[in-house]
Short mmCIF file of C-alpha atoms and ligand atoms in Angstrom, two decimals:
data_model
loop_
_atom_site.label_atom_id
_atom_site.label_comp_id
_atom_site.label_asym_id
_atom_site.label_seq_id
_atom_site.Cartn_x
_atom_site.Cartn_y
_atom_site.Cartn_z
CA UNK A 1 -1.87 -11.58 -22.68
CA UNK A 2 -3.03 -9.06 -20.15
CA UNK A 3 -1.43 -5.68 -19.85
CA UNK A 4 0.28 -6.72 -16.60
CA UNK A 5 1.91 -9.73 -18.25
CA UNK A 6 2.99 -7.67 -21.26
CA UNK A 7 4.61 -5.07 -19.02
CA UNK A 8 6.19 -7.69 -16.82
CA UNK A 9 7.80 -9.19 -19.92
CA UNK A 10 9.26 -5.76 -20.71
CA UNK A 11 10.72 -5.51 -17.19
CA UNK A 12 12.37 -8.90 -17.81
CA UNK A 13 13.76 -7.86 -21.22
CA UNK A 14 17.49 -7.35 -20.63
CA UNK A 15 17.93 -5.90 -24.14
CA UNK A 16 15.98 -2.78 -23.11
CA UNK A 17 17.60 0.18 -21.35
CA UNK A 18 16.96 0.13 -17.57
CA UNK A 19 14.78 3.26 -17.67
CA UNK A 20 12.36 1.53 -20.07
CA UNK A 21 12.17 -1.52 -17.83
CA UNK A 22 11.64 0.78 -14.82
CA UNK A 23 8.80 2.54 -16.61
CA UNK A 24 7.17 -0.83 -17.37
CA UNK A 25 7.37 -1.66 -13.64
CA UNK A 26 5.46 1.54 -12.94
CA UNK A 27 2.68 0.47 -15.30
CA UNK A 28 2.48 -2.88 -13.49
CA UNK A 29 2.07 -0.94 -10.23
CA UNK A 30 -0.84 1.05 -11.65
CA UNK A 31 -2.56 -2.32 -12.19
CA UNK A 32 -1.77 -3.93 -8.85
CA UNK A 33 -0.34 -2.30 -5.72
CA UNK A 34 -1.50 -3.78 -2.39
CA UNK A 35 0.01 -0.91 -0.35
CA UNK A 36 -1.08 1.74 -2.88
CA UNK A 37 1.13 2.78 -5.78
CA UNK A 38 3.73 4.86 -3.95
CA UNK A 39 4.08 2.75 -0.83
CA UNK A 40 4.22 -0.47 -2.88
CA UNK A 41 6.94 1.04 -5.06
CA UNK A 42 8.85 2.08 -1.94
CA UNK A 43 8.47 -1.42 -0.50
CA UNK A 44 9.81 -3.00 -3.71
CA UNK A 45 12.83 -0.68 -3.90
CA UNK A 46 13.87 -1.95 -0.47
CA UNK A 47 12.89 -5.63 -0.82
CA UNK A 48 14.40 -5.96 -4.31
CA UNK A 49 17.41 -3.80 -3.34
CA UNK A 50 16.98 -1.35 -6.22
CA UNK A 51 20.04 0.93 -6.28
CA UNK A 52 19.95 4.68 -6.83
CA UNK A 53 21.38 4.15 -10.32
CA UNK A 54 19.55 1.28 -11.98
CA UNK A 55 22.51 0.58 -14.28
CA UNK A 56 24.34 -0.78 -11.23
CA UNK A 57 21.82 -3.65 -10.95
CA UNK A 58 19.09 -3.74 -13.62
CA UNK A 59 18.09 -7.25 -12.46
CA UNK A 60 16.72 -5.70 -9.27
CA UNK A 61 13.77 -4.66 -11.46
CA UNK A 62 13.10 -8.33 -12.21
CA UNK A 63 13.13 -9.18 -8.49
CA UNK A 64 10.68 -6.33 -7.89
CA UNK A 65 8.20 -7.22 -10.62
CA UNK A 66 8.33 -10.92 -9.74
CA UNK A 67 7.45 -10.24 -6.11
CA UNK A 68 4.55 -8.10 -7.32
CA UNK A 69 3.48 -10.82 -9.76
CA UNK A 70 3.53 -13.52 -7.07
CA UNK A 71 1.24 -11.43 -4.84
CA UNK A 72 -1.05 -10.58 -7.76
CA UNK A 73 -1.50 -14.24 -8.70
CA UNK A 74 -2.58 -15.02 -5.11
CA UNK A 75 -5.06 -12.13 -5.11
CA UNK A 76 -6.45 -13.00 -8.55
CA UNK A 77 -7.11 -16.61 -7.59
CA UNK A 78 -8.89 -15.41 -4.48
CA UNK A 79 -10.89 -12.76 -6.36
CA UNK A 80 -12.11 -15.42 -8.81
CA UNK A 81 -13.23 -17.65 -5.94
CA UNK A 82 -14.97 -14.68 -4.34
CA UNK A 83 -16.77 -13.73 -7.56
CA UNK A 84 -17.91 -17.34 -7.98
CA UNK A 85 -19.28 -17.46 -4.44
CA UNK A 86 -21.06 -14.12 -4.90
CA UNK A 87 -22.76 -15.43 -8.06
CA UNK A 88 -23.99 -18.45 -6.09
CA UNK A 89 -25.21 -16.19 -3.25
CA UNK A 90 -27.08 -13.96 -5.70
CA UNK A 91 -28.74 -17.00 -7.27
CA UNK A 92 -29.82 -17.93 -3.74
CA UNK A 93 -31.37 -14.47 -3.36
CA UNK A 94 -28.69 -12.86 -1.19
CA UNK A 95 -28.07 -9.51 -2.90
CA UNK A 96 -25.71 -7.96 -0.37
CA UNK A 97 -22.28 -9.49 0.17
CA UNK A 98 -21.74 -11.01 3.61
CA UNK A 99 -18.18 -9.71 3.73
CA UNK A 100 -15.97 -7.12 2.05
CA UNK A 101 -12.72 -8.45 0.65
CA UNK A 102 -9.60 -6.45 1.42
CA UNK A 103 -9.13 -5.46 -2.23
CA UNK A 104 -12.51 -3.65 -2.14
CA UNK A 105 -11.54 -1.49 0.83
CA UNK A 106 -13.85 1.53 1.28
CA UNK A 107 -12.53 4.82 -0.04
CA UNK A 108 -14.07 6.66 2.92
CA UNK A 109 -12.06 6.38 6.12
CA UNK A 110 -9.68 3.80 4.71
CA UNK A 111 -7.61 2.29 7.55
CA UNK A 112 -4.52 2.52 5.35
CA UNK A 113 -4.89 6.26 4.71
CA UNK A 114 -1.34 7.01 5.89
CA UNK A 115 0.11 4.67 3.23
CA UNK A 116 -1.51 6.81 0.55
CA UNK A 117 0.15 9.96 1.85
CA UNK A 118 3.54 8.74 3.03
CA UNK A 119 5.26 6.10 0.88
CA UNK A 120 7.55 5.21 3.79
CA UNK A 121 4.63 3.93 5.85
CA UNK A 122 3.34 0.45 5.01
CA UNK A 123 3.69 -3.05 6.47
CA UNK A 124 7.20 -4.51 6.42
CA UNK A 125 5.86 -7.77 4.94
CA UNK A 126 6.74 -9.14 1.54
CA UNK A 127 3.73 -8.55 -0.71
CA UNK A 128 2.75 -12.25 -1.02
CA UNK A 129 2.87 -12.55 2.80
CA UNK A 130 0.67 -9.48 3.15
CA UNK A 131 -1.84 -10.92 0.67
CA UNK A 132 -1.83 -14.31 2.47
CA UNK A 133 -2.43 -12.55 5.77
CA UNK A 134 -5.40 -10.63 4.32
CA UNK A 135 -6.84 -13.84 2.91
CA UNK A 136 -6.51 -15.61 6.26
CA UNK A 137 -8.41 -12.75 7.93
CA UNK A 138 -11.06 -12.97 5.23
CA UNK A 139 -11.40 -16.67 6.12
CA UNK A 140 -12.08 -15.69 9.72
CA UNK A 141 -8.71 -16.81 11.09
CA UNK A 142 -7.94 -14.92 14.30
CA UNK A 143 -4.47 -13.46 13.94
CA UNK A 144 -2.88 -11.49 16.78
CA UNK A 145 -1.75 -7.89 16.39
CA UNK A 146 -2.33 -5.30 13.70
CA UNK A 147 -4.50 -6.75 10.91
CA UNK A 148 -2.18 -5.35 8.27
CA UNK A 149 1.25 -6.24 9.63
CA UNK A 150 0.87 -8.30 12.83
CA UNK A 151 2.60 -5.76 15.11
CA UNK A 152 1.57 -6.42 18.71
CA UNK A 153 3.20 -3.42 20.44
CA UNK A 154 1.22 -0.54 21.95
CA UNK A 155 -0.69 1.63 19.47
CA UNK A 156 0.18 5.27 18.75
CA UNK A 157 -2.63 7.58 19.86
CA UNK A 158 -3.12 10.61 17.59
CA UNK A 159 -5.31 13.59 18.42
CA UNK A 160 -8.06 14.53 15.99
CA UNK A 161 -8.68 17.82 17.82
CA UNK A 162 -11.87 16.54 19.46
CA UNK A 163 -10.93 12.88 20.03
CA UNK A 164 -8.29 10.28 19.31
CA UNK A 165 -7.49 7.56 16.83
CA UNK A 166 -5.19 4.61 17.53
CA UNK A 167 -2.68 3.72 14.84
CA UNK A 168 -0.36 0.73 14.49
CA UNK A 169 3.11 1.77 15.71
CA UNK A 170 4.73 -0.13 12.85
CA UNK A 171 2.65 0.57 9.73
CA UNK A 172 0.20 3.36 10.78
CA UNK A 173 -2.89 1.23 10.04
CA UNK A 174 -5.89 2.76 11.85
CA UNK A 175 -6.65 0.21 14.59
CA UNK A 176 -9.33 2.30 16.32
CA UNK A 177 -10.88 5.20 14.41
CA UNK A 178 -11.98 8.46 16.03
CA UNK A 179 -15.54 7.86 17.20
CA UNK A 180 -16.99 11.13 15.82
CA UNK A 181 -18.02 9.45 12.56
CA UNK A 182 -16.27 12.01 10.39
CA UNK A 183 -13.72 11.01 7.79
CA UNK A 184 -10.16 11.50 9.07
CA UNK A 185 -7.04 11.15 7.00
CA UNK A 186 -3.62 10.69 8.64
CA UNK A 187 -0.88 12.45 6.75
CA UNK A 188 2.63 13.76 7.32
CA UNK A 189 2.84 17.53 7.85
CA UNK A 190 5.83 17.59 5.53
CA UNK A 191 4.97 15.88 2.26
CA UNK A 192 7.43 13.43 0.77
CA UNK A 193 7.97 14.43 -2.85
CA UNK A 194 7.05 11.55 -5.14
CA UNK A 195 9.92 12.33 -7.53
CA UNK A 196 12.48 11.86 -4.73
CA UNK A 197 10.98 8.47 -3.89
CA UNK A 198 10.63 7.53 -7.56
CA UNK A 199 14.32 8.36 -8.11
CA UNK A 200 15.21 6.27 -5.05
CA UNK A 201 16.90 9.01 -3.04
CA UNK A 202 16.24 6.73 -0.07
CA UNK A 203 18.54 4.06 -1.52
CA UNK A 204 22.34 3.90 -1.85
CA UNK A 205 24.31 3.06 -4.98
CA UNK A 206 24.51 -0.57 -3.88
CA UNK A 207 20.81 -1.02 -3.14
CA UNK A 208 20.81 -0.52 0.63
CA UNK A 209 18.44 1.90 2.39
CA UNK A 210 20.20 5.27 2.72
CA UNK A 211 21.23 6.08 6.29
CA UNK A 212 20.63 9.80 5.59
CA UNK A 213 17.12 10.13 4.13
CA UNK A 214 14.46 10.16 5.35
CA UNK A 215 15.68 11.11 8.79
CA UNK A 216 12.61 10.00 10.75
CA UNK A 217 11.46 6.39 10.50
CA UNK A 218 9.48 3.73 12.28
CA UNK A 219 7.24 4.59 15.23
CA UNK A 220 8.62 8.17 15.39
CA UNK A 221 7.32 8.65 11.86
CA UNK A 222 3.85 7.39 12.83
CA UNK A 223 3.85 9.69 15.88
CA UNK A 224 4.48 12.70 13.63
CA UNK A 225 1.39 12.10 11.48
CA UNK A 226 -1.33 14.72 11.68
CA UNK A 227 -5.06 14.24 11.49
CA UNK A 228 -7.06 15.92 8.75
CA UNK A 229 -10.82 15.95 8.31
CA UNK A 230 -12.12 15.19 4.85
CA UNK A 231 -15.49 16.69 3.92
CA UNK A 232 -17.69 13.86 2.56
CA UNK A 233 -19.26 15.92 -0.20
CA UNK A 234 -16.61 18.34 -1.41
CA UNK A 235 -13.59 16.13 -0.53
CA UNK A 236 -11.99 19.27 0.99
CA UNK A 237 -9.27 18.36 3.48
CA UNK A 238 -8.70 20.49 6.60
CA UNK A 239 -6.05 19.99 9.26
CA UNK A 240 -7.77 19.11 12.54
CA UNK A 241 -5.42 21.21 14.67
CA UNK A 242 -6.65 24.31 12.76
CA UNK A 243 -10.25 24.03 13.96
ZN1 ZN B 1 0.54 -2.56 11.34
ZN1 ZN B 2 -13.17 12.62 14.82
#
């Protein structure tokens, strides 16, 4: 059994205390997290209705890990197909891949940079739906709206100090990067502490999103992101407004 399956079995094990099952869910997320670890965890707390105190509904952990598992199975099947096709292409003498699958997204200028820095920003899709959408795009299907979430409303334009980038108003995916060629990262000025998210301060005791925290959500949250320039070599990050 793979590590993911072993850990998933622990999440399912009702004889274990909820904190152990929760910790096993975290390990599963280190192995597969389509929105990045923190944003995927945040997504699952909301979609699986994980309450502030896990004892109130330990089975929410099962709903969470099963949604993750369903998405992972879809991605794994696709990754196997892709690897098979690449082997055939290499045998035919084509060394460079003709396309880049979404799970091999570049680490420079990633269009989902905001998701890495703000766990509250990510597509509102269930994880299997997000994976299916990415696979359809990989197949060349023309889908309207933001590639990540399908939002068709006007983009949010953010200043990079010397230019602009256009971000999805729903999930903060970079639709049009700044044309300077430098690496920009879009991050909230006020960092969201991971421990607050991990402890589900954004959820109520009954597994509903808290009406009190965080205060700013949706498009207003995207509009508050700030642009930072990342130095290619040193990986030093500098706020663009400070130039
Ligand atoms: Zn989007
Ligand atoms: Zn720029």
